[in-house]
Coordinates of C-alpha atoms in Angstrom, one line a residue:
Chain A
X5 CA -30.3 14.6 6.5
X6 CA -28.4 16.0 3.6
X7 CA -25.6 14.1 2.1
X8 CA -22.9 16.6 2.7
X9 CA -24.0 17.3 6.2
X10 CA -23.4 13.6 7.2
X11 CA -19.8 14.0 6.3
X12 CA -19.5 17.4 7.7
X13 CA -21.1 16.6 11.0
X14 CA -19.2 13.5 11.9
X15 CA -15.8 13.8 10.1
X16 CA -14.9 17.4 9.5
X17 CA -12.4 19.2 11.6
X18 CA -11.3 16.1 13.3
X19 CA -8.5 13.6 13.0
X20 CA -4.9 14.6 12.7
X21 CA -3.9 18.0 11.4
X22 CA -1.5 17.7 8.5
X23 CA 0.0 20.8 7.0
X24 CA 0.1 19.1 3.6
X25 CA -3.7 19.2 3.4
X26 CA -4.3 22.4 1.6
X27 CA -8.1 21.9 1.2
X28 CA -10.0 19.4 3.2
X29 CA -13.6 18.0 3.1
X30 CA -16.2 20.3 1.7
X31 CA -15.3 21.2 -1.9
X32 CA -15.5 19.0 -5.0
X33 CA -12.0 17.7 -4.3
X34 CA -9.5 17.8 -1.5
X35 CA -6.2 19.3 -2.4
X36 CA -3.0 18.0 -0.8
X37 CA 0.7 18.6 -1.3
X38 CA 2.9 15.6 -2.0
X39 CA 6.4 15.6 -0.5
X40 CA 9.3 16.1 -2.8
X41 CA 11.4 13.1 -3.7
X42 CA 8.7 10.7 -2.6
X43 CA 6.4 8.3 -4.5
X44 CA 2.7 7.8 -3.7
X45 CA 1.4 4.4 -2.6
X46 CA -2.4 4.0 -3.2
X47 CA -4.7 1.2 -2.0
X48 CA -8.4 0.6 -1.6
X49 CA -10.4 -1.9 0.4
X50 CA -14.1 -2.4 0.8
X51 CA -15.9 -4.0 3.8
X52 CA -19.5 -5.2 3.1
X53 CA -21.9 -6.1 5.9
X54 CA -22.6 -9.9 6.1
X55 CA -19.5 -10.5 3.9
X56 CA -16.6 -8.9 5.8
X57 CA -18.3 -8.1 9.1
X58 CA -21.5 -9.1 10.9
X59 CA -24.2 -6.7 11.8
X60 CA -23.4 -7.2 15.5
X61 CA -19.9 -5.7 15.1
X62 CA -19.6 -2.6 17.3
X63 CA -19.6 0.5 15.1
X64 CA -16.4 1.9 16.7
X65 CA -14.5 -1.3 16.1
X66 CA -15.8 -1.4 12.5
X67 CA -14.6 2.2 11.9
X68 CA -11.2 1.3 13.4
X69 CA -10.8 -1.9 11.4
X70 CA -12.0 -0.4 8.1
X71 CA -9.0 2.0 8.2
X72 CA -6.6 -0.5 9.8
X73 CA -6.9 -3.0 7.0
X74 CA -6.0 -0.3 4.5
X75 CA -3.1 1.0 6.5
X76 CA -1.8 -2.6 6.5
X77 CA -1.4 -2.4 2.8
X78 CA 0.6 0.8 3.1
X79 CA 2.7 -0.9 5.8
X80 CA 3.6 -3.7 3.5
X81 CA 5.0 -1.2 1.0
X82 CA 7.0 0.6 3.6
X83 CA 4.9 3.7 3.0
X84 CA 4.0 6.4 5.6
X85 CA 0.2 7.1 5.8
X86 CA -0.8 10.5 4.5
X87 CA -4.4 11.0 3.3
X88 CA -7.6 8.9 2.8
X89 CA -11.1 9.1 1.4
X90 CA -14.2 7.4 2.9
X91 CA -17.1 6.2 0.9
X92 CA -19.9 5.1 3.3
X93 CA -23.1 3.5 2.2
X94 CA -25.8 3.1 4.9
X95 CA -29.4 2.0 4.7
X96 CA -30.4 5.0 6.8
X97 CA -28.6 7.9 8.6
X98 CA -28.3 6.4 12.1
X99 CA -26.7 9.2 14.1
X100 CA -25.6 7.1 17.1
X101 CA -24.0 4.5 14.8
X102 CA -22.3 7.2 12.8
X103 CA -20.9 8.9 15.9
X104 CA -19.4 5.6 17.1
X105 CA -18.2 4.6 13.7
X106 CA -16.5 8.0 13.2
X107 CA -14.9 7.8 16.6
X108 CA -13.3 4.4 15.9
X109 CA -12.2 5.5 12.4
X110 CA -10.7 8.8 13.7
X111 CA -9.0 7.0 16.6
X112 CA -7.1 5.0 14.1
X113 CA -6.5 8.0 11.8
X114 CA -5.0 10.0 14.7
X115 CA -2.8 7.2 15.9
X116 CA -1.4 6.5 12.4
X117 CA -1.3 10.2 11.3
X118 CA -3.6 9.9 8.3
X119 CA -6.0 12.7 7.4
X120 CA -9.5 12.1 6.1
X121 CA -9.7 14.5 3.1
X122 CA -12.8 13.4 1.2
X123 CA -15.9 11.4 1.5
X124 CA -19.2 10.3 -0.1
X125 CA -22.2 9.1 1.8
X126 CA -24.9 7.2 0.0
X127 CA -28.0 5.3 0.8
X128 CA -27.9 1.6 0.3
X129 CA -26.8 -1.7 1.9
X130 CA -24.1 -1.0 4.5
X131 CA -20.6 -1.0 3.2
X132 CA -17.4 1.0 3.7
X133 CA -14.7 1.7 1.1
X134 CA -11.6 3.5 2.1
X135 CA -8.8 4.6 -0.3
X136 CA -5.5 5.4 1.4
X137 CA -2.6 7.4 0.1
X138 CA 0.9 6.9 1.6
X139 CA 4.3 8.3 0.8
X140 CA 7.5 6.4 0.3
X141 CA 11.0 7.6 -0.7
X142 CA 11.5 7.2 -4.4
X143 CA 12.6 3.7 -5.4
X144 CA 12.2 2.4 -1.8
X145 CA 8.7 0.8 -2.0
X146 CA 8.7 -2.8 -1.0
X147 CA 6.9 -5.2 -3.3
X148 CA 6.0 -8.9 -3.5
X149 CA 8.4 -9.5 -6.3
X150 CA 11.9 -9.4 -4.9
X151 CA 12.4 -12.6 -3.0
X152 CA 15.3 -14.8 -4.0
X153 CA 16.3 -18.4 -3.2
X154 CA 18.2 -18.4 0.1
X155 CA 16.4 -15.4 1.6
X156 CA 15.0 -15.8 5.1
X157 CA 11.2 -15.5 5.7
X158 CA 10.0 -13.6 8.7
X159 CA 6.6 -12.5 10.1
X160 CA 5.7 -9.9 12.7
X161 CA 3.5 -10.4 15.7
X162 CA 1.5 -13.6 16.3
X163 CA -0.7 -15.4 13.8
X164 CA -4.2 -16.9 13.9
X165 CA -5.4 -14.7 16.7
X166 CA -8.0 -12.9 14.6
X167 CA -9.4 -16.1 13.2
X168 CA -9.7 -17.6 16.7
X169 CA -11.3 -14.3 17.9
X170 CA -14.0 -14.7 15.2
X171 CA -14.5 -18.3 16.2
X172 CA -15.0 -17.3 19.8
X173 CA -17.6 -14.7 18.6
X174 CA -19.3 -17.6 16.7
X175 CA -19.4 -19.7 19.9
X176 CA -17.1 -22.4 18.5
X177 CA -14.7 -22.4 21.4
X178 CA -14.4 -21.3 25.0
X179 CA -11.6 -19.2 26.4
X180 CA -10.6 -17.6 29.7
X181 CA -12.1 -14.1 29.8
X182 CA -8.8 -12.2 29.4
X183 CA -7.8 -14.4 26.5
X184 CA -11.3 -13.9 25.0
X185 CA -10.9 -10.2 25.2
X186 CA -7.5 -10.3 23.7
X187 CA -8.4 -12.6 20.8
X188 CA -11.6 -10.7 19.9
X189 CA -9.6 -7.5 20.1
X190 CA -7.2 -8.9 17.6
X191 CA -10.2 -9.6 15.3
X192 CA -11.9 -6.2 15.8
X193 CA -8.9 -3.9 16.1
X194 CA -6.0 -5.3 14.0
X195 CA -2.6 -3.5 14.4
X196 CA -1.2 -2.5 11.0
X197 CA 2.6 -2.7 11.2
X198 CA 3.1 0.8 9.7
X199 CA 6.4 1.6 11.5
X200 CA 7.8 -1.9 11.0
X201 CA 7.1 -1.6 7.3
X202 CA 9.2 1.6 7.1
X203 CA 12.0 -0.1 9.1
X204 CA 12.2 -2.8 6.3
X205 CA 12.9 -0.3 3.5
X206 CA 16.2 -1.0 1.7
X207 CA 16.7 -4.2 3.7
X208 CA 13.8 -6.6 3.0
X209 CA 13.7 -8.2 -0.5
X210 CA 9.9 -8.5 -0.5
X211 CA 7.0 -7.9 1.8
X212 CA 3.2 -8.5 2.0
X213 CA 0.6 -8.1 4.6
X214 CA -1.3 -11.1 5.8
X215 CA -4.9 -10.6 5.1
X216 CA -6.1 -13.9 3.6
X217 CA -4.0 -16.2 5.7
X218 CA -0.3 -17.0 5.5
X219 CA -0.5 -19.9 3.0
X220 CA -2.5 -17.8 0.6
X221 CA -0.5 -14.6 1.0
X222 CA 2.9 -16.2 0.8
X223 CA 1.7 -17.7 -2.5
X224 CA 1.5 -14.2 -3.9
X225 CA 5.1 -13.6 -3.0
X226 CA 6.2 -16.9 -4.5
X227 CA 4.3 -16.2 -7.7
X228 CA 5.5 -12.6 -8.0
X229 CA 9.1 -13.5 -7.2
X230 CA 9.2 -16.8 -9.2
X231 CA 10.4 -18.8 -6.2
X232 CA 9.4 -21.5 -3.7
X233 CA 9.6 -21.6 0.1
X234 CA 9.9 -23.9 3.1
X235 CA 8.1 -22.8 6.2
X236 CA 8.7 -24.5 9.5
X237 CA 5.3 -24.8 11.1
X238 CA 6.7 -25.2 14.7
X239 CA 8.3 -21.7 14.3
X240 CA 5.0 -19.9 13.5
X241 CA 4.5 -17.3 16.3
X242 CA 1.4 -18.1 18.5
X243 CA 0.1 -16.0 21.3
X244 CA -0.3 -17.3 24.8
X245 CA -4.0 -16.8 24.5
X246 CA -4.0 -19.0 21.4
X247 CA -1.9 -21.7 23.0
X248 CA -4.1 -21.8 26.1
X249 CA -7.3 -22.1 24.1
X250 CA -6.8 -24.7 21.3
X251 CA -4.6 -27.6 20.5
X252 CA -1.2 -27.0 18.9
X253 CA -2.4 -28.5 15.6
X254 CA -5.5 -26.4 15.4
X255 CA -3.5 -23.3 16.4
X256 CA -1.0 -23.9 13.6
X257 CA -3.8 -24.5 11.1
X258 CA -5.3 -21.1 12.1
X259 CA -1.9 -19.5 11.8
X260 CA -1.5 -20.8 8.3
X261 CA -5.0 -20.2 6.9
X262 CA -7.1 -18.2 9.3
X263 CA -6.7 -14.8 7.7
X264 CA -7.1 -11.2 8.9
X265 CA -3.9 -11.2 10.8
X266 CA -2.7 -7.9 9.3
X267 CA 0.8 -8.8 10.2
X268 CA 3.7 -8.4 7.8
X269 CA 5.5 -11.3 6.0
X270 CA 8.8 -10.4 4.5
X271 CA 11.9 -11.9 3.1
X272 CA 15.5 -10.8 3.7
X273 CA 18.8 -11.8 2.1
X274 CA 21.4 -13.4 4.4
X275 CA 23.6 -10.3 3.9
X276 CA 21.0 -8.0 5.3
X277 CA 19.7 -10.2 8.1
X278 CA 21.6 -8.5 10.9
X279 CA 20.9 -5.0 9.7
X280 CA 17.2 -5.8 9.3
X281 CA 16.9 -7.3 12.7
X282 CA 18.6 -4.2 14.2
X283 CA 16.3 -1.8 12.2
X284 CA 13.1 -3.7 12.9
X285 CA 13.7 -4.1 16.6
X286 CA 13.5 -0.2 16.8
X287 CA 9.8 -0.5 15.8
X288 CA 9.0 -2.3 19.0
X289 CA 7.2 -5.1 17.1
X290 CA 8.0 -8.7 17.7
X291 CA 9.2 -10.6 14.7
X292 CA 10.4 -14.2 14.0
X293 CA 12.0 -16.2 11.3
X294 CA 9.7 -18.9 10.0
X295 CA 11.4 -20.4 6.9
X296 CA 13.5 -19.8 3.8
X297 CA 12.9 -19.1 0.2
X298 CA 14.1 -21.8 -2.2
X299 CA 14.1 -22.6 -5.9
X300 CA 10.9 -23.8 -7.6
X301 CA 7.4 -22.5 -7.2
X302 CA 6.0 -24.6 -4.3
X303 CA 5.3 -23.8 -0.7
X304 CA 6.5 -26.7 1.5
X305 CA 5.2 -26.9 5.1
X306 CA 7.4 -28.9 7.5
X307 CA 6.6 -29.7 11.1
X308 CA 9.5 -31.2 12.9
X309 CA 10.9 -32.2 9.5
X310 CA 7.7 -33.9 8.3
X311 CA 5.2 -32.6 5.7
X312 CA 2.3 -30.8 7.3
X313 CA -1.2 -30.3 6.0
X314 CA -3.4 -27.8 7.8
X315 CA -7.1 -28.0 8.2
X316 CA -8.3 -25.6 5.6
X317 CA -10.0 -22.7 7.3
X318 CA -9.2 -20.0 4.7
X319 CA -11.7 -17.8 3.0
X320 CA -11.9 -16.1 -0.4
X321 CA -14.4 -13.6 -1.9
X322 CA -16.3 -15.1 -4.8
Chain B
X26 CA -13.5 -16.8 -9.2
X27 CA -10.8 -15.5 -7.0
X28 CA -11.0 -11.9 -5.9
X29 CA -7.7 -10.8 -7.5
X30 CA -8.4 -12.6 -10.7
X31 CA -11.5 -10.5 -11.3
X32 CA -9.5 -7.3 -11.2
X33 CA -6.6 -8.8 -13.2
X34 CA -8.7 -10.4 -15.9
X35 CA -10.7 -7.3 -16.7
X36 CA -8.7 -4.3 -15.8
X37 CA -5.0 -5.1 -15.9
X38 CA -2.7 -4.0 -18.7
X39 CA -5.5 -1.8 -20.2
X40 CA -6.3 1.8 -20.2
X41 CA -3.8 4.6 -20.7
X42 CA -0.1 3.9 -20.2
X43 CA 1.3 6.6 -17.9
X44 CA 5.0 6.7 -17.2
X45 CA 4.3 8.0 -13.7
X46 CA 2.7 4.7 -12.7
X47 CA 5.7 2.9 -11.2
X48 CA 3.7 -0.2 -10.0
X49 CA 0.2 -0.9 -11.1
X50 CA -2.5 -3.4 -10.1
X51 CA -1.3 -6.6 -8.5
X52 CA 0.6 -5.7 -5.3
X53 CA -0.7 -4.5 -1.9
X54 CA -0.5 -0.9 -3.2
X55 CA 0.1 0.9 -6.5
X56 CA 3.0 3.2 -6.6
X57 CA 2.9 6.4 -8.6
X58 CA 5.2 9.4 -9.0
X59 CA 3.6 12.8 -8.4
X60 CA 4.8 15.6 -10.6
X61 CA 7.0 18.3 -9.1
X62 CA 5.4 21.7 -8.3
X63 CA 1.9 20.2 -8.4
X64 CA -0.7 19.6 -5.8
X65 CA -2.9 16.5 -5.7
X66 CA -6.7 16.8 -6.0
X67 CA -8.6 13.8 -4.6
X68 CA -12.3 12.9 -4.8
X69 CA -14.5 9.9 -4.3
X70 CA -18.0 9.0 -5.5
X71 CA -20.1 5.9 -5.0
X72 CA -22.9 4.7 -7.3
X73 CA -25.4 2.3 -5.7
X74 CA -27.8 0.2 -7.7
X75 CA -31.5 1.3 -7.3
X76 CA -30.2 4.6 -5.8
X77 CA -28.0 6.1 -8.4
X78 CA -28.7 3.8 -11.3
X79 CA -31.4 1.3 -12.3
X80 CA -30.6 -2.4 -12.9
X81 CA -31.5 -1.9 -16.5
X82 CA -28.6 0.5 -17.1
X83 CA -26.3 -0.9 -19.7
X84 CA -23.1 -2.1 -18.1
X85 CA -20.8 -0.2 -20.5
X86 CA -22.6 3.1 -19.8
X87 CA -22.5 2.4 -16.1
X88 CA -18.7 1.9 -16.3
X89 CA -18.3 5.1 -18.3
X90 CA -20.5 7.2 -16.0
X91 CA -19.0 5.9 -12.8
X92 CA -15.7 7.4 -13.9
X93 CA -17.1 10.5 -15.6
X94 CA -18.8 11.7 -12.4
X95 CA -15.5 11.6 -10.6
X96 CA -13.6 13.3 -13.4
X97 CA -16.2 16.1 -13.2
X98 CA -15.0 16.8 -9.7
X99 CA -11.4 17.0 -10.9
X100 CA -12.6 19.3 -13.7
X101 CA -14.2 21.7 -11.3
X102 CA -10.9 22.1 -9.5
X103 CA -8.9 22.6 -12.7
X104 CA -7.0 19.4 -12.1
X105 CA -5.6 17.0 -14.7
X106 CA -6.7 13.4 -14.2
X107 CA -3.9 11.1 -13.2
X108 CA -4.7 7.9 -11.3
X109 CA -7.8 6.1 -9.9
X110 CA -8.9 3.1 -7.8
X111 CA -12.0 1.1 -8.3
X112 CA -13.9 -0.7 -5.6
X113 CA -16.5 -2.9 -7.2
X114 CA -19.2 -4.8 -5.2
X115 CA -21.2 -7.4 -7.1
X116 CA -23.7 -10.0 -6.1
X117 CA -22.0 -12.5 -8.3
X118 CA -19.1 -12.5 -10.8
X119 CA -21.0 -12.1 -14.0
X120 CA -18.3 -12.2 -16.7
X121 CA -20.3 -10.7 -19.5
X122 CA -21.4 -7.8 -17.3
X123 CA -17.8 -7.3 -16.1
X124 CA -16.5 -7.3 -19.7
X125 CA -18.9 -4.6 -20.7
X126 CA -18.5 -2.6 -17.5
X127 CA -14.8 -2.6 -17.8
X128 CA -14.9 -1.6 -21.5
X129 CA -17.1 1.5 -20.7
X130 CA -14.9 2.4 -17.7
X131 CA -11.7 2.0 -19.7
X132 CA -13.1 4.0 -22.7
X133 CA -13.5 6.9 -20.3
X134 CA -10.1 6.3 -18.7
X135 CA -8.3 6.3 -22.1
X136 CA -10.1 9.4 -23.3
X137 CA -9.3 11.4 -20.2
X138 CA -5.9 9.9 -19.6
X139 CA -6.4 8.4 -16.2
X140 CA -4.7 5.2 -15.2
X141 CA -6.5 2.5 -13.1
X142 CA -3.9 1.6 -10.5
X143 CA -5.8 -0.3 -7.8
X144 CA -9.0 -2.1 -7.1
X145 CA -11.0 -4.3 -4.8
X146 CA -13.7 -6.6 -5.8
X147 CA -16.2 -7.9 -3.2
X148 CA -19.4 -9.8 -3.0
X149 CA -22.5 -7.9 -2.1
X150 CA -25.2 -5.6 -3.4
X151 CA -24.0 -3.9 -6.6
X152 CA -22.2 -0.7 -6.1
X153 CA -19.2 1.1 -7.5
X154 CA -16.8 3.4 -5.7
X155 CA -14.1 5.3 -7.6
X156 CA -11.5 7.5 -6.1
X157 CA -9.7 9.8 -8.5
X158 CA -6.4 11.6 -8.2
X159 CA -5.6 14.6 -10.3
X160 CA -2.8 17.1 -10.4
X161 CA -3.0 20.9 -10.5
X162 CA -0.2 23.5 -10.4
X163 CA 0.5 24.6 -6.8
X164 CA -1.9 27.3 -5.6
X165 CA -4.0 27.1 -8.8
X166 CA -6.8 24.8 -7.7
X167 CA -10.2 26.3 -8.2
X168 CA -12.6 26.2 -5.2
X169 CA -16.2 27.1 -4.4
X170 CA -15.0 29.9 -2.1
X171 CA -13.7 32.8 -4.2
X172 CA -16.8 34.4 -5.7
X173 CA -17.2 38.1 -5.1
X174 CA -20.1 40.6 -5.6
X175 CA -20.0 41.7 -9.2
X176 CA -18.4 38.5 -10.6
X177 CA -20.2 37.1 -13.6
X178 CA -21.7 33.6 -13.4
X179 CA -21.2 31.1 -16.3
X180 CA -22.0 27.6 -17.1
X181 CA -20.7 25.2 -19.8
X182 CA -22.8 23.1 -22.1
X183 CA -26.5 22.8 -21.8
X184 CA -28.5 22.0 -18.7
X185 CA -31.3 19.6 -17.8
X186 CA -30.6 17.2 -20.6
X187 CA -29.6 14.3 -18.3
X188 CA -32.7 14.8 -16.1
X189 CA -34.9 14.8 -19.2
X190 CA -33.1 11.7 -20.5
X191 CA -33.9 9.9 -17.3
X192 CA -37.6 10.9 -17.6
X193 CA -37.6 9.5 -21.2
X194 CA -36.3 6.2 -19.8
X195 CA -39.1 6.3 -17.2
X196 CA -41.7 6.9 -20.0
X197 CA -42.7 10.3 -18.7
X198 CA -42.3 12.0 -22.1
X199 CA -42.0 11.2 -25.8
X200 CA -39.3 12.6 -28.0
X201 CA -38.2 12.2 -31.6
X202 CA -35.7 9.3 -31.9
X203 CA -32.6 11.4 -32.5
X204 CA -33.5 13.6 -29.6
X205 CA -34.2 10.6 -27.4
X206 CA -30.8 9.1 -28.3
X207 CA -29.1 12.4 -27.5
X208 CA -30.9 13.0 -24.2
X209 CA -30.5 9.5 -22.9
X210 CA -26.8 9.7 -24.0
X211 CA -26.4 12.8 -21.8
X212 CA -27.8 10.8 -18.9
X213 CA -25.7 7.7 -19.4
X214 CA -22.5 9.3 -20.7
X215 CA -21.9 12.7 -19.1
X216 CA -19.0 14.7 -20.5
X217 CA -16.8 15.9 -17.6
X218 CA -15.4 19.3 -18.6
X219 CA -11.8 18.4 -17.8
X220 CA -10.1 20.6 -20.4
X221 CA -12.5 23.5 -19.7
X222 CA -11.7 23.3 -16.0
X223 CA -8.0 23.6 -16.7
X224 CA -8.7 26.7 -19.0
X225 CA -10.3 28.4 -16.0
X226 CA -7.2 28.2 -13.7
X227 CA -6.0 31.7 -12.6
X228 CA -9.0 33.3 -14.2
X229 CA -12.2 32.1 -12.6
X230 CA -12.9 33.2 -9.0
X231 CA -14.8 30.0 -8.1
X232 CA -16.0 26.8 -9.8
X233 CA -18.2 23.8 -9.1
X234 CA -19.5 20.9 -11.1
X235 CA -23.3 20.6 -11.5
X236 CA -24.2 17.2 -10.0
X237 CA -27.3 17.9 -7.8
X238 CA -28.9 20.6 -10.0
X239 CA -27.9 24.2 -10.6
X240 CA -30.0 25.7 -7.7
X241 CA -28.5 23.2 -5.2
X242 CA -25.0 23.5 -6.5
X243 CA -24.8 27.3 -6.8
X244 CA -26.0 27.3 -3.2
X245 CA -22.7 25.7 -2.3
X246 CA -20.8 28.4 -4.0
X247 CA -22.8 31.2 -2.4
X248 CA -22.4 29.6 1.1
X249 CA -18.6 29.0 0.7
X250 CA -18.1 32.5 -0.8
X251 CA -20.4 34.4 1.5
X252 CA -22.3 36.0 -1.4
X253 CA -25.7 36.0 -3.2
X254 CA -26.5 35.7 -6.8
X255 CA -29.0 36.7 -9.5
X256 CA -29.6 34.1 -12.3
X257 CA -31.5 35.0 -15.4
X258 CA -33.6 31.9 -16.2
X259 CA -34.1 32.9 -19.8
X260 CA -30.3 32.7 -20.3
X261 CA -29.9 29.1 -19.1
X262 CA -28.5 27.1 -22.0
X263 CA -31.0 24.5 -23.3
X264 CA -30.3 22.0 -26.0
X265 CA -32.4 21.8 -29.2
X266 CA -33.5 18.4 -28.1
X267 CA -34.8 19.8 -24.8
X268 CA -36.6 22.7 -26.5
X269 CA -38.2 20.4 -29.0
X270 CA -39.4 18.0 -26.3
X271 CA -40.9 19.9 -23.4
X272 CA -42.3 23.4 -22.7
X273 CA -40.0 26.3 -21.9
X274 CA -41.1 26.4 -18.3
X275 CA -40.5 22.7 -17.8
X276 CA -37.2 22.9 -19.6
X277 CA -36.1 25.8 -17.3
X278 CA -37.2 23.8 -14.2
X279 CA -35.1 20.8 -15.3
X280 CA -32.2 23.1 -16.0
X281 CA -32.4 24.5 -12.5
X282 CA -33.1 21.4 -10.5
X283 CA -32.7 18.3 -12.6
X284 CA -29.2 17.3 -11.6
X285 CA -26.5 15.1 -13.1
X286 CA -25.6 17.7 -15.7
X287 CA -21.8 17.4 -14.9
X288 CA -21.3 20.8 -16.5
X289 CA -19.2 23.4 -14.8
X290 CA -20.6 26.5 -13.1
X291 CA -18.0 29.2 -12.5
X292 CA -17.6 32.8 -11.6
X293 CA -15.3 35.4 -13.1
X294 CA -14.4 39.0 -12.1
X295 CA -15.1 41.7 -14.7
X296 CA -11.4 42.3 -15.1
X297 CA -10.8 38.6 -16.2
X298 CA -13.9 38.2 -18.3
X299 CA -12.2 38.7 -21.7
X300 CA -9.2 36.6 -20.8
X301 CA -11.4 33.8 -19.5
X302 CA -13.6 33.8 -22.6
X303 CA -10.5 33.6 -24.8
X304 CA -8.9 30.8 -22.7
X305 CA -12.1 28.8 -22.4
X306 CA -13.0 29.0 -26.1
X307 CA -9.8 27.0 -26.7
X308 CA -11.4 24.0 -24.9
X309 CA -14.0 23.7 -27.6
X310 CA -16.8 23.7 -25.0
X311 CA -19.8 26.0 -25.3
X312 CA -20.3 28.4 -22.3
X313 CA -22.7 31.2 -21.5
X314 CA -23.2 33.9 -18.9
X315 CA -26.3 33.2 -16.8
X316 CA -26.1 35.8 -14.0
X317 CA -24.1 37.8 -11.6
X318 CA -22.9 37.5 -8.0
X319 CA -24.2 40.1 -5.6
X320 CA -24.0 40.9 -1.9
X321 CA -26.2 39.0 0.6
X322 CA -26.6 35.2 0.7
X323 CA -29.7 34.6 -1.4
X324 CA -30.2 33.1 -4.9
X325 CA -32.6 35.2 -6.9
X326 CA -34.1 33.7 -10.0
X327 CA -35.4 36.2 -12.5
X328 CA -37.3 35.4 -15.7
X329 CA -37.7 38.4 -18.0
X330 CA -37.2 40.5 -14.9
X331 CA -39.9 38.7 -12.8
X332 CA -39.2 36.3 -9.9
X333 CA -39.3 32.7 -11.1
X334 CA -40.1 29.5 -9.0
X335 CA -39.2 26.2 -10.7
X336 CA -41.1 23.0 -10.2
X337 CA -38.9 21.2 -7.7
X338 CA -37.4 18.1 -9.4
X339 CA -34.2 17.9 -7.4
X340 CA -33.0 14.9 -5.5
X341 CA -30.8 14.4 -2.5
X342 CA -29.5 11.2 -0.8
X343 CA -30.9 10.7 2.6

């Protein structure tokens, strides 16, 4: 099958219609029209087989997740998804796999309103690279760098579910069937907090998405902002499925280090706390205060007032 | 080595400074400011080891070429390079390789004025995916779809050099040392016709960059435009190095099917021919008329008035 036909067969003429896409897939470049008075947020993520996903991962879930992890980066900046490119490397053109992968990817694309405008398909070991473009009002992009001592620390959703879902897939735990379905779903189909991120604009002092695990990711905020933090481990939000499946200590360790939550962590000054809670509750996403920014450069974990050291379950490429 | 450090060590704070980059590498997204009254051209290309390049390819050349092939897509739309992301997958973090690769990539980035604003580094089989963003005045993007019967067909530069350079590397021919250096240079360091592409805006009726070989690529123009073409094989531009190294027939076959030229092919109506030649000569790039668009949907190759069939040397992924 010819290279351009792969893209055309499975991805052209589908996904959301955006009037700002002047020229879609099929020429040397796509051409899109940026909105006036907005900046462009750009991010790229690669998923490699046997590194980021196992060969057994269902193709539709992989397509969904490959986009979702990129949308999570846009969410953390408060940006609205707009356009994306897909670079797909496959050992062979497996049409059934491609149909399912493209369905999952385009499901996510339609839900979040992002148009696939360009692609490249190559032969090689299976990997997926997606570059996303989002738009954010000028000077309103959220960054990791604005947290100040005294700001409150919040997270959306519940933490650790994805890591526990992976452990269920690996046969390391047992869970009731509805919990198992929920937790594996959290691993395969993360929910980027796109609307929540937009609700934080002008209110949060910093934001980041939780991809590597809370401890690792909050470290990026502390470094970029030049501050420290105290996190109360007993306040970390845990799902019922998590609580019913593992011990509290193990659940808290997963919540701190498990990774792949794709929830938002953000900080908010006391003066904006009420306005932010009002704004964010409109997004329909659960959120909870888990700690406070302080002077220094250290992260302190307290559980019922005592220092807490999690079992280290984090991961890092290279 | 930690993932983000790879990117930060080798790519941060280098390459061209652009005032429209509001936030560069290091946060969840980059943030850039699109120009007013311009559209955005977007393209992505992946290079996979053992598919698009051999393990022996010097890292600096690979970095240069990985960007150049993407810039060639921007050139064919008449777009000005602006920002890019790099997704780099490596079996291991080889610092020497990374230093050389980044030098080559950033050499090209500086020359063409494109800022690296985001990246992802992952472990896996070696491959490089670059997504480029360029800007083009609204409604001025060149496409494959505007050629009309009677339009003249032009190409920039000389054709077939890259394919012959590859064959020299494979030991299939001998060449004088200065020719060898030139031809291998054309294979390793293509020259995207970025300025030439901008000179074509408002004058050319269609444009495409030559990546798969002239016969394959002109086919895209004919299909998108709903036309046929006659190309005079004796008018194909051949370098002195090419002419001194292989027979005329072999040279013409390489020029038609060899691929990886990264020159521009474009069409121009008779009424714009003079204006286009004046505009394009300002770019400093050689260009030559090689044929004419006609009715129908076929490509006819004529050599001294007789039908010509090249030796098929083209390539296609999958």
